[in-house]
Amino acid sequence: MMYELCQQFGLAELRTSSLQEEQERELSPETEQETQVERPPPAQPARHSLHADVRKFVRSGVFTRSTTAFQPAFATLQLTSAAKHFDVREFQNNVWVTRDFSKVVEESFGSENYSDGFQRSVQWILTSKDEVLKERLLVISPYEAQKLLPDVEKFQHVSLRLYSPWVNLGFESLDHLNLYTVPQAQNCSAIPRNLITPLNVFSGQLYLSDYRDYIHLCDFLGLAWKAADGTVGFGPDGWIPPTLPTNICVNISGLSKSPVPFLKILFAKIRQECQSIRKTHMGKILEGVRLHVEDWAES
């Protein structure tokens, strides 16, 4: 009926599909979509504590790996919903956290009770010259940073550094770790970018400073950062199979399978509380989009 009327008035080029869409909009009320963030259930906050081995590290610069005071950062994500898709123990142990940092609430988590809503943001980092050479950083809680500040200033075996993941282009990146340091005389020139990369991934950083950081990230995650010829078969997310017989792209990550499904949940759901990351560097990478030098031309 509507189409015949349009023909009478000379609107022969009007497509039937467009008419149908217009009629549907008239007959159906418009609906507004609003993102619903699932808040974690109430829980008892954990009591803060400063482990003796953490203080020992500050006073001597010696990192005691065998102690229960420290654990690999990615291991703290083992009881999240993201860990269903990937064994977090496969990640390199470059970034460590203290027990006080990882213990947020007095709660037992399991297969049906995930710790997604109880992940502390990364803000304070301890480094020592020896540990940087061993490619290791230590993330601590704000409570520990406050308690340890006098010892950091007194013994000067470690540096306390302020950090925040880069999630907004309106601000500058802080992953150089030089914005605020104690003691001020120590700088971050010795810290390699391939040590900063796992820190950024763990904390949920959405943007990369330049193309070199992009290469470091892809190498760390086992993703392709350059185009391949027709004989090479990558995964739809850019994953390079470890057994791929080619010299064009080699997987040097040490991971057995793609971490992308895990990272999508970590970045979007856990770190960004279900906010869209589609237009960010990480959002594009996790959708299998290969970035180019030109993507930083306007940065």
mmCIF file with all atom_site columns, N, CA and C in Angstrom, residues 37 131 154 224 249 257 281:
data_model
loop_
_atom_site.group_PDB
_atom_site.id
_atom_site.type_symbol
_atom_site.label_atom_id
_atom_site.label_alt_id
_atom_site.label_comp_id
_atom_site.label_asym_id
_atom_site.label_entity_id
_atom_site.label_seq_id
_atom_site.pdbx_PDB_ins_code
_atom_site.Cartn_x
_atom_site.Cartn_y
_atom_site.Cartn_z
_atom_site.occupancy
_atom_site.B_iso_or_equiv
_atom_site.pdbx_formal_charge
_atom_site.auth_seq_id
_atom_site.auth_comp_id
_atom_site.auth_asym_id
_atom_site.auth_atom_id
_atom_site.pdbx_PDB_model_num
ATOM 1  N N  . VAL A 1 37  ? 25.918 -1.983  34.741 1.00 0.00 ? 37  VAL A N  1
ATOM 2  C CA . VAL A 1 37  ? 27.129 -2.514  35.351 1.00 0.00 ? 37  VAL A CA 1
ATOM 3  C C  . VAL A 1 37  ? 26.742 -3.386  36.534 1.00 0.00 ? 37  VAL A C  1
ATOM 4  N N  . GLU A 1 131 ? 66.790 -5.614  40.553 1.00 0.00 ? 131 GLU A N  1
ATOM 5  C CA . GLU A 1 131 ? 65.589 -6.297  40.087 1.00 0.00 ? 131 GLU A CA 1
ATOM 6  C C  . GLU A 1 131 ? 65.198 -5.851  38.685 1.00 0.00 ? 131 GLU A C  1
ATOM 7  N N  . LYS A 1 154 ? 64.976 6.640   53.560 1.00 0.00 ? 154 LYS A N  1
ATOM 8  C CA . LYS A 1 154 ? 66.137 6.447   54.420 1.00 0.00 ? 154 LYS A CA 1
ATOM 9  C C  . LYS A 1 154 ? 67.190 5.532   53.797 1.00 0.00 ? 154 LYS A C  1
ATOM 10 N N  . ALA A 1 224 ? 50.366 -11.225 15.706 1.00 0.00 ? 224 ALA A N  1
ATOM 11 C CA . ALA A 1 224 ? 51.081 -10.722 14.537 1.00 0.00 ? 224 ALA A CA 1
ATOM 12 C C  . ALA A 1 224 ? 51.004 -9.205  14.473 1.00 0.00 ? 224 ALA A C  1
ATOM 13 N N  . CYS A 1 249 ? 56.599 -14.363 10.588 1.00 0.00 ? 249 CYS A N  1
ATOM 14 C CA . CYS A 1 249 ? 56.133 -14.026 11.928 1.00 0.00 ? 249 CYS A CA 1
ATOM 15 C C  . CYS A 1 249 ? 56.378 -15.219 12.843 1.00 0.00 ? 249 CYS A C  1
ATOM 16 N N  . LYS A 1 257 ? 48.391 -20.905 23.634 1.00 0.00 ? 257 LYS A N  1
ATOM 17 C CA . LYS A 1 257 ? 47.207 -20.558 22.851 1.00 0.00 ? 257 LYS A CA 1
ATOM 18 C C  . LYS A 1 257 ? 46.933 -19.069 22.986 1.00 0.00 ? 257 LYS A C  1
ATOM 19 N N  . HIS A 1 281 ? 43.382 1.632   21.245 1.00 0.00 ? 281 HIS A N  1
ATOM 20 C CA . HIS A 1 281 ? 44.396 0.758   20.647 1.00 0.00 ? 281 HIS A CA 1
ATOM 21 C C  . HIS A 1 281 ? 44.167 -0.698  21.034 1.00 0.00 ? 281 HIS A C  1
#
